[in-house]
XYZ file of C-alpha atoms in Angstrom:
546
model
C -29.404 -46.515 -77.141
C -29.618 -48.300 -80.503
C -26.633 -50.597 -81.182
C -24.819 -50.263 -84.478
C -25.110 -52.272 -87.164
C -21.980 -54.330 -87.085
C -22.921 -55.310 -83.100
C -26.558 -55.799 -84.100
C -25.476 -58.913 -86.819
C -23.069 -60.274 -84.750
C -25.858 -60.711 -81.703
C -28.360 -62.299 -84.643
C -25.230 -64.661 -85.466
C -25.101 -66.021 -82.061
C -28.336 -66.784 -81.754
C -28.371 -68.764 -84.685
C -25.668 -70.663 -83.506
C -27.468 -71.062 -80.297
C -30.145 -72.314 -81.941
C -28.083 -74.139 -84.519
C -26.738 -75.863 -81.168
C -29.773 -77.123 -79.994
C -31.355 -78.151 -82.656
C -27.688 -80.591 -83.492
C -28.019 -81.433 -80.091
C -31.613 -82.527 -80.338
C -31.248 -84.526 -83.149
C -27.913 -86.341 -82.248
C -30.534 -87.357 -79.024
C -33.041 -88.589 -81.162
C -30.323 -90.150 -83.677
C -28.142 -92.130 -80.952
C -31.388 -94.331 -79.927
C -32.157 -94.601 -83.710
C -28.561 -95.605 -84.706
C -28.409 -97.823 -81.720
C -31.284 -99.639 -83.119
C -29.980 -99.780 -86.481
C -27.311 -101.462 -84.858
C -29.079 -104.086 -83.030
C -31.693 -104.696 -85.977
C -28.548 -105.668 -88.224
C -27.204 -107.743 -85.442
C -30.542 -109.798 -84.327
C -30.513 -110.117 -88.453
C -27.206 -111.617 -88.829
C -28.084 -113.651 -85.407
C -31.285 -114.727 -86.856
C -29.799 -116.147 -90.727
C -27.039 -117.714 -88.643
C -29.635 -119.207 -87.138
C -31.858 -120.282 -89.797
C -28.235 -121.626 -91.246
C -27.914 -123.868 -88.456
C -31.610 -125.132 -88.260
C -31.881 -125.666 -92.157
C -28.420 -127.623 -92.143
C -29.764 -130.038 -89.161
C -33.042 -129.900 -91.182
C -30.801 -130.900 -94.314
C -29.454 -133.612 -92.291
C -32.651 -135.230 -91.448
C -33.682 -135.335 -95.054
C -30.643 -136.991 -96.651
C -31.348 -139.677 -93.478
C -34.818 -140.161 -94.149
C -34.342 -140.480 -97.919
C -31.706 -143.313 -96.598
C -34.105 -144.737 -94.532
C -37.224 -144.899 -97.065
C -34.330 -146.723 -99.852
C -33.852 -149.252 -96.940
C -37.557 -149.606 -95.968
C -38.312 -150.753 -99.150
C -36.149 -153.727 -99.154
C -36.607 -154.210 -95.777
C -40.844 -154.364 -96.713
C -39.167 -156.972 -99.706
C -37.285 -159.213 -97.338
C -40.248 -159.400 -94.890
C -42.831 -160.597 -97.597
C -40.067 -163.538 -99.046
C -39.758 -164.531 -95.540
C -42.601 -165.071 -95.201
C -43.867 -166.849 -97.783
C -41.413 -169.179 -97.698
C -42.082 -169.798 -93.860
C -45.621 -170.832 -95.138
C -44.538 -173.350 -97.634
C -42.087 -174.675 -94.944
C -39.444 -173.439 -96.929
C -37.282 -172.741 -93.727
C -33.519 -172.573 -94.955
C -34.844 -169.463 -97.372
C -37.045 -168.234 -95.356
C -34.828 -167.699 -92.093
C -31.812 -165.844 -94.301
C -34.676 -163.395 -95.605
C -35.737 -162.901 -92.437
C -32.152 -162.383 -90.972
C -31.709 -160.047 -93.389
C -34.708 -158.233 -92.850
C -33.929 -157.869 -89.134
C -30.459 -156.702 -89.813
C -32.363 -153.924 -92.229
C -34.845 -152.992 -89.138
C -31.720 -152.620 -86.717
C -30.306 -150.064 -89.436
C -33.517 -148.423 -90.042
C -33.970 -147.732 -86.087
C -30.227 -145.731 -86.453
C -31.277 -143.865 -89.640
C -34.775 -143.063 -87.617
C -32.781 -142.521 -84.648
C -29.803 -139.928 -86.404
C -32.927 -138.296 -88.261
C -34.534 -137.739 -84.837
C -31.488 -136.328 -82.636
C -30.764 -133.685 -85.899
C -34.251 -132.985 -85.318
C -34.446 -132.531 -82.118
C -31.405 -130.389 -82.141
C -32.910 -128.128 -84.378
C -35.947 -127.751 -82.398
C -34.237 -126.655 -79.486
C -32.812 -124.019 -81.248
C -35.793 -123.090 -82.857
C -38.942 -124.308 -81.215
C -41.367 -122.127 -83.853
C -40.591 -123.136 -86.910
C -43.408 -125.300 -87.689
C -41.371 -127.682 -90.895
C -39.005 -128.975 -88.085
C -41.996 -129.897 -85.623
C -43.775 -131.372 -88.820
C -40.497 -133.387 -89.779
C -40.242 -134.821 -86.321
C -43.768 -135.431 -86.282
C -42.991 -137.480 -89.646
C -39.571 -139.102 -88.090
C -41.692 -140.673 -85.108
C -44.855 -141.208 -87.332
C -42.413 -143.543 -89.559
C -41.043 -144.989 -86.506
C -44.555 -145.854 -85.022
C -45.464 -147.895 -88.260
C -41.725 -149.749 -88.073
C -42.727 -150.830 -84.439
C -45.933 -151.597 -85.408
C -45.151 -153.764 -88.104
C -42.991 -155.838 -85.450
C -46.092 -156.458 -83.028
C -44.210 -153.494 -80.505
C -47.034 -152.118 -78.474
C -45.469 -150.931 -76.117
C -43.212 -148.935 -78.225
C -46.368 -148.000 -80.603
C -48.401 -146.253 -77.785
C -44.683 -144.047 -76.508
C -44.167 -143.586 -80.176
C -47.459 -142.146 -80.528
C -48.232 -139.843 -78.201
C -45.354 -138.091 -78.592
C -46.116 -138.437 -82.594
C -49.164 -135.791 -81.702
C -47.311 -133.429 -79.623
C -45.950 -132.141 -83.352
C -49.345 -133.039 -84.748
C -50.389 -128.791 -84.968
C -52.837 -129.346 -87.842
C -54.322 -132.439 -86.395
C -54.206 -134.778 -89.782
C -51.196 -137.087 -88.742
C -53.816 -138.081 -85.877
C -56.775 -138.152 -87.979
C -54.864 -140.170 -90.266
C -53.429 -142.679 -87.192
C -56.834 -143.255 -85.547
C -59.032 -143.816 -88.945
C -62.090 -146.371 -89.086
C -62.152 -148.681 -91.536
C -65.082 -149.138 -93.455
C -66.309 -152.665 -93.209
C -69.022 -154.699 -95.661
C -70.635 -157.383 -94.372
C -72.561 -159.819 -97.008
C -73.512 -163.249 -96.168
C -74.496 -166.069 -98.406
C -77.674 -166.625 -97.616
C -78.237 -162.747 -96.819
C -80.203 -161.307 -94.089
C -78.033 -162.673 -91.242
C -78.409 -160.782 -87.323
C -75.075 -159.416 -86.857
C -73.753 -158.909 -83.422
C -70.378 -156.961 -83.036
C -68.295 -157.317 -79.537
C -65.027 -155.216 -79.477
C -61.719 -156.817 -76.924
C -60.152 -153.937 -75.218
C -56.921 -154.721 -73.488
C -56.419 -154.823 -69.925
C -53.454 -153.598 -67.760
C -52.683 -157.499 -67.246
C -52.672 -158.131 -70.935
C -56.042 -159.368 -70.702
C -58.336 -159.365 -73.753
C -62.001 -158.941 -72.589
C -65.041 -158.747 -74.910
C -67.684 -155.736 -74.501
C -71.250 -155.994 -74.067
C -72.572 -157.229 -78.053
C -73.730 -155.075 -80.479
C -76.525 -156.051 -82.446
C -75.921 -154.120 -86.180
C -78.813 -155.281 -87.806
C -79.125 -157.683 -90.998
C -76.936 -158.111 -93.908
C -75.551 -156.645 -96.264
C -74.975 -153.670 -94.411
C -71.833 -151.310 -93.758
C -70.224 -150.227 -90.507
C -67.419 -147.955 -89.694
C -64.811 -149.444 -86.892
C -61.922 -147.687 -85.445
C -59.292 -150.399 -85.646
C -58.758 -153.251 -82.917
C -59.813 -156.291 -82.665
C -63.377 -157.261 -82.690
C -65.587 -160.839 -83.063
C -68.132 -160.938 -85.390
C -71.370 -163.118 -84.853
C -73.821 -163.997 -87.972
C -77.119 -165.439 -87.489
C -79.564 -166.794 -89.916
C -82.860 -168.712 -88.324
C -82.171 -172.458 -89.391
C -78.465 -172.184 -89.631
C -75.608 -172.620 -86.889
C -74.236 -169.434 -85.400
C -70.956 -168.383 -87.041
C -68.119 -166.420 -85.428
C -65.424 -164.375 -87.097
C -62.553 -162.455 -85.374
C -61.019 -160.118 -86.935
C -58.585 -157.678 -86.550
C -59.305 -154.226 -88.007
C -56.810 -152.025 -89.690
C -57.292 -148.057 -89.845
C -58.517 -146.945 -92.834
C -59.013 -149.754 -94.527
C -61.624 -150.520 -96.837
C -63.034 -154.075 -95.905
C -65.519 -156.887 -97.466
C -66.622 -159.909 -95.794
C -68.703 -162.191 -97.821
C -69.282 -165.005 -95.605
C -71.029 -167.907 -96.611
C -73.014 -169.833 -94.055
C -73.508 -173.590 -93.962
C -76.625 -175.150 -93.592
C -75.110 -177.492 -91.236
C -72.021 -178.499 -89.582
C -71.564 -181.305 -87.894
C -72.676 -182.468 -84.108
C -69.852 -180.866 -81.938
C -67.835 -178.366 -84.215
C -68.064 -174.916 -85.067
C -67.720 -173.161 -88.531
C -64.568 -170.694 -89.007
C -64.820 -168.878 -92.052
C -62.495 -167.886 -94.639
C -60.522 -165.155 -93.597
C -56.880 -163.623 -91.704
C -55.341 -163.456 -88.589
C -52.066 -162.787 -87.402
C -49.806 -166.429 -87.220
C -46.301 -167.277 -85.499
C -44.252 -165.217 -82.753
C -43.457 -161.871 -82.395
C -40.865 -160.021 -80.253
C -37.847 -162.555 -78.722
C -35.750 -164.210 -81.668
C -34.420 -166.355 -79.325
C -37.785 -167.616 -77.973
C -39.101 -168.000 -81.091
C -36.559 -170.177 -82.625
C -35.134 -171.901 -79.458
C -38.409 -172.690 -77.883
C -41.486 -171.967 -79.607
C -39.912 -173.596 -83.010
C -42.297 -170.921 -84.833
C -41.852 -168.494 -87.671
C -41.990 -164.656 -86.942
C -45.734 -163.391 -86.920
C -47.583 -162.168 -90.117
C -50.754 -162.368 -91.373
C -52.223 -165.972 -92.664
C -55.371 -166.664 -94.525
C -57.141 -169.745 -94.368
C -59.853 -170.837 -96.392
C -63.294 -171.845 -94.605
C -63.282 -174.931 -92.531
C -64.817 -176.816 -89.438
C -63.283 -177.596 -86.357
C -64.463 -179.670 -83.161
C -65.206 -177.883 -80.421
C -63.832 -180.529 -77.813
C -60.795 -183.070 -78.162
C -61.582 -186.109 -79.144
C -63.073 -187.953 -75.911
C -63.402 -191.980 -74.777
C -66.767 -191.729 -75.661
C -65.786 -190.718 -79.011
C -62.894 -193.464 -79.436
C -65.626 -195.967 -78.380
C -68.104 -195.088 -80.532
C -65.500 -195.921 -83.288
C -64.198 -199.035 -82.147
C -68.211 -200.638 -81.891
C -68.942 -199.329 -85.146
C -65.689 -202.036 -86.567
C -65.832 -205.953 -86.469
C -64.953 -207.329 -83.105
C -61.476 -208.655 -84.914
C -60.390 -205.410 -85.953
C -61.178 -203.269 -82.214
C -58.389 -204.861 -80.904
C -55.733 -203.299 -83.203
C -57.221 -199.578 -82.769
C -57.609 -200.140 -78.726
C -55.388 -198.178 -76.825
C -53.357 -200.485 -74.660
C -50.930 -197.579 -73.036
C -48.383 -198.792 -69.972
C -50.908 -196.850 -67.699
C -47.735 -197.370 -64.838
C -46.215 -194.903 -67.126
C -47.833 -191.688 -67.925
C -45.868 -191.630 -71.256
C -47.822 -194.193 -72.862
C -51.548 -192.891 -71.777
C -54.000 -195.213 -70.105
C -54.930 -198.187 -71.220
C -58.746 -199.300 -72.336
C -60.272 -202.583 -72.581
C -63.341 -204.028 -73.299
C -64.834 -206.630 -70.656
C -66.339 -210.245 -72.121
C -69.577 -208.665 -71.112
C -68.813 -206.058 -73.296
C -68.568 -202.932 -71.221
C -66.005 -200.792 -71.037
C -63.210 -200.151 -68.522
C -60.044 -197.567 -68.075
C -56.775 -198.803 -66.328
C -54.614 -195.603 -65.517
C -52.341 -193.945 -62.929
C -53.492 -192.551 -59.936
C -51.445 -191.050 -57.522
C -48.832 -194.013 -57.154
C -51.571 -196.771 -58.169
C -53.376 -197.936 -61.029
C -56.840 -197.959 -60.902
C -59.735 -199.651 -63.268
C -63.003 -198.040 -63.433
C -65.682 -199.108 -65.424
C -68.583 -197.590 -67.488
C -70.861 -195.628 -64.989
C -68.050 -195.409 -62.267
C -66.212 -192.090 -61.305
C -62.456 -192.146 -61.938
C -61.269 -190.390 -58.457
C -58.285 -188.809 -57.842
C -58.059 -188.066 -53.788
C -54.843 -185.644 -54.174
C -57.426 -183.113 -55.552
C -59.381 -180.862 -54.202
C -61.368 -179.912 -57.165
C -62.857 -181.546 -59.802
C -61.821 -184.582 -57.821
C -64.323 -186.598 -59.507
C -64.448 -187.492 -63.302
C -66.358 -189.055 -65.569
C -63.660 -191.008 -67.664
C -65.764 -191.020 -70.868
C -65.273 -187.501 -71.262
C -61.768 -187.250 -70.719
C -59.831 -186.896 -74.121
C -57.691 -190.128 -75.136
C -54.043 -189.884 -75.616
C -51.137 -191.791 -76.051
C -52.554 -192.060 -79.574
C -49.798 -193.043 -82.284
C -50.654 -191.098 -85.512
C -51.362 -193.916 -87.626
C -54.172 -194.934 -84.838
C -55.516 -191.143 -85.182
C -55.730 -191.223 -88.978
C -57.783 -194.762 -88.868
C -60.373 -192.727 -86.167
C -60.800 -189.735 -88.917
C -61.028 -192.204 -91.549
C -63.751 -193.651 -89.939
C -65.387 -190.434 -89.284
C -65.195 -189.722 -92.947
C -66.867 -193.083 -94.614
C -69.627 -192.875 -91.534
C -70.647 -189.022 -92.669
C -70.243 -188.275 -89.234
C -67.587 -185.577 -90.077
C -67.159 -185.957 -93.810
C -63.971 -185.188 -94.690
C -62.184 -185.654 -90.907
C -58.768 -184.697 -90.991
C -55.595 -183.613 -89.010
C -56.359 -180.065 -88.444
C -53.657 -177.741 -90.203
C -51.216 -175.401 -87.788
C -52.890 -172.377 -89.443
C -56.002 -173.675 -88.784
C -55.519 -174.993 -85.114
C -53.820 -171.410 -84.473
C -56.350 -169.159 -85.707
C -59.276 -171.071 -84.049
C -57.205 -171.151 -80.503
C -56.057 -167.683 -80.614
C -58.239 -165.636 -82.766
C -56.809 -162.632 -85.306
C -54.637 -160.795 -83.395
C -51.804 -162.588 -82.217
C -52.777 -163.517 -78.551
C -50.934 -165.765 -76.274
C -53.364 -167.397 -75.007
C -57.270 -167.607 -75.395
C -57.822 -164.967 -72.312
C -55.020 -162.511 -73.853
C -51.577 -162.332 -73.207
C -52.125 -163.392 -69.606
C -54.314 -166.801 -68.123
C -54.650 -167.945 -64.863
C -54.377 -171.660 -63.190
C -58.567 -171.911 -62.497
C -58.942 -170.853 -66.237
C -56.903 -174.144 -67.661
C -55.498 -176.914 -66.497
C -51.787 -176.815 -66.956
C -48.988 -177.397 -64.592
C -50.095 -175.231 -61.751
C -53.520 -175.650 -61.704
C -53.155 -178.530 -59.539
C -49.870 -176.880 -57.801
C -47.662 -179.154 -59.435
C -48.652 -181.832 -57.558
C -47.547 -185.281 -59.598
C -50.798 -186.834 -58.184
C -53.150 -184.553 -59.051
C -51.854 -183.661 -62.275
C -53.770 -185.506 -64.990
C -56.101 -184.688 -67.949
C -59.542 -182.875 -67.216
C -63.258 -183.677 -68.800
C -63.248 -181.579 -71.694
C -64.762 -178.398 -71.539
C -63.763 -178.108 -67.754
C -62.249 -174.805 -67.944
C -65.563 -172.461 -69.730
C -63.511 -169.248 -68.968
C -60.684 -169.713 -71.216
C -62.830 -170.190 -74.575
C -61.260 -169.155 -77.632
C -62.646 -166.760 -80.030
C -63.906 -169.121 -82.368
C -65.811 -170.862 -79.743
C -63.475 -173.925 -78.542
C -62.443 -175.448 -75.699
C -59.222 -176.523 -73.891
C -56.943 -174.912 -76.567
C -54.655 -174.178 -73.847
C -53.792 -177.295 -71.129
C -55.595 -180.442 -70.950
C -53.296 -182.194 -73.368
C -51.114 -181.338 -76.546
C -53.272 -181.998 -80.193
C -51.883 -183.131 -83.603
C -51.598 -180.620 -86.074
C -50.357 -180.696 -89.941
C -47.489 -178.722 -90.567
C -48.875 -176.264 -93.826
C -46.472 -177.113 -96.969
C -45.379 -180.162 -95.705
C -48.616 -181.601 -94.540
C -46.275 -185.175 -93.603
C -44.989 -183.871 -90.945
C -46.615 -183.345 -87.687
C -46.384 -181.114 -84.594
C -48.625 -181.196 -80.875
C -49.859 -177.897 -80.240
C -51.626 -176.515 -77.027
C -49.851 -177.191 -73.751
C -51.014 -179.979 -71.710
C -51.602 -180.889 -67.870
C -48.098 -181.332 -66.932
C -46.376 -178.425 -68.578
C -46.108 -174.324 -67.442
C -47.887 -172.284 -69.566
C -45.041 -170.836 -71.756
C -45.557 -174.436 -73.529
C -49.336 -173.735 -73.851
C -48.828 -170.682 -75.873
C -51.125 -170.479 -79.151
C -47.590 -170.478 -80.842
C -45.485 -173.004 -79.120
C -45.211 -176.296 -81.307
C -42.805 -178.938 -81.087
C -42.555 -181.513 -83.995
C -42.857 -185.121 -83.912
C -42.348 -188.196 -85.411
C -45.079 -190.647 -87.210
C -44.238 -192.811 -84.343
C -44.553 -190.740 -81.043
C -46.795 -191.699 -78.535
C -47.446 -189.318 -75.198
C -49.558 -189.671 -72.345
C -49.708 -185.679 -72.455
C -51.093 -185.955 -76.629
C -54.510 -186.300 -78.196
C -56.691 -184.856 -80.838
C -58.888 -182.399 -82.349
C -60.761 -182.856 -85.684
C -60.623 -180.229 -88.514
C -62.745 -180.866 -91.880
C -63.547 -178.861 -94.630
C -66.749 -176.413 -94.020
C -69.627 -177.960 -95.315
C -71.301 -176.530 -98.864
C -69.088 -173.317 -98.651
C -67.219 -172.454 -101.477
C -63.653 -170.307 -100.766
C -63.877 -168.441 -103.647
C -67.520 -166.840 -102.198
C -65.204 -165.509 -99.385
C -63.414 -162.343 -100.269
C -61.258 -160.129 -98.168
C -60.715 -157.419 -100.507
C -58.346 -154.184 -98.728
């Protein structure tokens, strides 16, 4: 039966609502999720700038410290270079209050560094993708690498460094760290062989040269990652000439290196050039026992230097070449009973030559052409006495030998060797201990256990007993045998002994251990090595241009 109107709208009005119904219900499903999303977009966004807030204030923080720290580099960079000149014009009172103040600026740059870091660090560990903090840290340690670097730190350097390139993304803070330098080489006359031998560090501290490189001829260039290297230019006709050097990255360097026509009988060339001069590291050791300045880079001009100390034979030589009335006054007549005073040498009416010194708990005499034997040893127990170097020489009785050597032409221009010119042949460029490295053993050189500290054994070697501990520039017995005389630079009056000797440990033979002396010392443990100026070079010819 058909419905009537009024029934038939009210059934179409409830199924509108029905449908209304469902379709309110079906969007409030779909709306919940939505609005519950709205919710938790706004919240991870407020999370997220409260975030950023607290990264960019640590990030803040590490700027204003790092702009602190750069103001107090600069004068730290300022007190370093006074200090230093003034340590090499023996200026010591000025130099030694700009260094103290330069230390005290490196102890507040390490807290500005270190603040800089922890605010940095904080940061990143709240936010390990945002790529300005990793690249600020990278820049903190970068800064702090150079700092430690700058204080001869290796140790701290290589930590410093490696965890320098774990915020390194882009790769151009390491580029940057590990760049060659690009070396010149001209000689004067040109056309030199050049051989290149790189020292790579040991565990032990132990420098040991590669296998040489021949490069070719001058001029040429080369590119070198930096460390330290030796140099070796030969021109038929000419001595060889060796030149360490220490290489800095990225640098831009030109060596113009003249090369004498001769040099004379016994001693090597060292041209003009750098290395690194003094003691780094201890403050205490420095000032209480090495009585050296802090290390920083030197340059000498070119000069020659003997390869050996000055022998018997050599002192002999000298004293035939004077009138028979005047060998008496530069004889050595040492208390040979006392080691203090050195032996003692006389010449026989037959005019031979003889050696009274300690042995053991006797003296013993031994002539020309007779062994000097010392029975405690069981090495090297026999010596021929001509070739041991003379000591217990007063410095008035050193400067008539070098005279000598000068008006002969034997070594024109013989003189006390200079301590920037003893230390850079003994140790090289780059700061060394010891002619072997940081490290040398007691078969290498003869110091106080190389004979087990045995009082009767102990005693000077022949010189060039000990070929494994060479120095870079080619000489012998820098370290042990006995202490040399050496010029103190600015105040070329006073003297110091340099080089360790026989009866002392080898913290004394340390390239930088010197201990000054008066114009009137004379040692049993002391004796000599001759420095002149390089023959026919001119310094100006020899550039080191960064």
């Amino acid at each position: 039966a058909s419905l009537r109107p009024r029934e038939a709208s009210f059934i179409d009005l409830s199924a509108a609502l029905v449908r209304r119904r469902r379709r309110l219900r079906t969007i409030a499903m779909v709306a919940a999720p939505l609005l519950l999303l709205g919710v938790l977009v706004g919240v991870r966004l407020s999370q997220s700038a409260a975030l950023a807030a607290v990264v960019d204030a640590h990030l803040r923080a590490a700027n204003g410290l790092l702009e602190q720290a750069r103001a107090r580099d600069a004068e730290v960079v300022s007190d370093r270079a006074l200090a230093f000149s003034r340590f090499d014009v023996a200026d010591t009172e000025a130099a030694e209050q700009a260094w103290a103040r330069a230390l005290a600026g490196v102890t507040e740059l390490e807290g500005l560094y270190g603040l800089a870091a922890r605010e940095l660090e904080a940061a990143h560990s709240r936010d390990s993708t945002r790529s300005d903090v990793r690249t600020l840290l990278g820049d903190v340690l970068e800064a702090r690498a150079l700092l430690a670097e700058r204080g001869q730190d290796r140790a701290h350097v290589e930590d410093l460094v490696s965890r320098m390139h774990l915020h390194d993304e882009s790769g151009e803070r390491t580029a940057r760290w590990t760049a060659p330098a690009e070396l010149s080489l001209a000689t004067t006359p040109a056309g030199a062989q050049v051989r290149l031998e790189r020292y790579d560090r040991r565990a032990n501290g132990r420098l040991v040269a590669s296998e040489p490189r021949e490069l070719g001829l001058t001029p040429r260039q080369e590119p070198l990652p930096p460390g330290s290297y030796r140099l070796s230019f030969q021109l038929p006709g000419r001595p060889l000439v060796r030149y360490p050097l220490l290489v800095r990255r990225g640098e831009a360097l030109r060596l113009d290196v003249s090369l004498p026509a001769t040099v004379p009988a016994g001693f090597v060339v060292v041209p003009a050039g750098r290395f690194l001069y003094g003691s780094a590291g201890d403050e205490d050791l420095r000032t209480g026992f090495y009585a050296t300045v802090p290390m920083h880079e030197v340059v000498t001009d070119a000069y020659v230097i003997a390869i050996h100390e000055t022998t018997y034979a050599d002192w002999i030589e000298f004293l035939e070449a004077l009138p028979p009335e005047q060998r008496s006054a530069w004889t050595p007549r040492g208390e040979a009973a006392a080691m203090r005073q050195g032996p003692s040498l006389q010449q026989r009416p037959d005019g031979a030559w003889q050696i009274t010194t300690m042995v053991g708990t006797e003296l013993q005499t031994t002539r020309v052409g007779e062994p000097l034997v010392r029975p405690a040893r069981t090495v090297r127990a026999e010596q021929n006495w001509l070739r041991l170097p003379i000591t217990g020489l007063r410095e008035e009785e050193a400067q008539a030998y070098m005279d000598w050597l000068d008006r002969s032409g034997r070594v024109p221009g013989a003189r006390f060797c200079t301590e920037f010119e003893w230390e850079r042949a003994a140790r090289g460029a780059d700061g060394r201990y010891f002619p072997t490295g940081d490290d040398i053993g007691p078969d290498e050189a003869n110091f106080d256990q190389t004979y087990d500290r045995d009082i009767a054994a102990m005693a000077p070697d022949e010189v060039g007993s000990f070929p494994a501990s060479e120095s870079p520039s080619g000489l012998h017995d820098v370290m042990g045998n006995v202490y040399e005389f050496a010029a103190t630079p600015g105040a070329p009056s006073e003297k110091v002994v340099r080089g360790g000797a026989f009866f002392f440990g080898s913290l004394s033979g340390r390239s930088m251990n010197r201990n000054p002396i008066g114009p009137e010392f004379r040692d049993g443990t002391l004796g000599l090595r001759i420095c002149a100026p390089s023959p026919g070079v001119d310094a100006t010819m020899q550039r080191l241009n960064d």
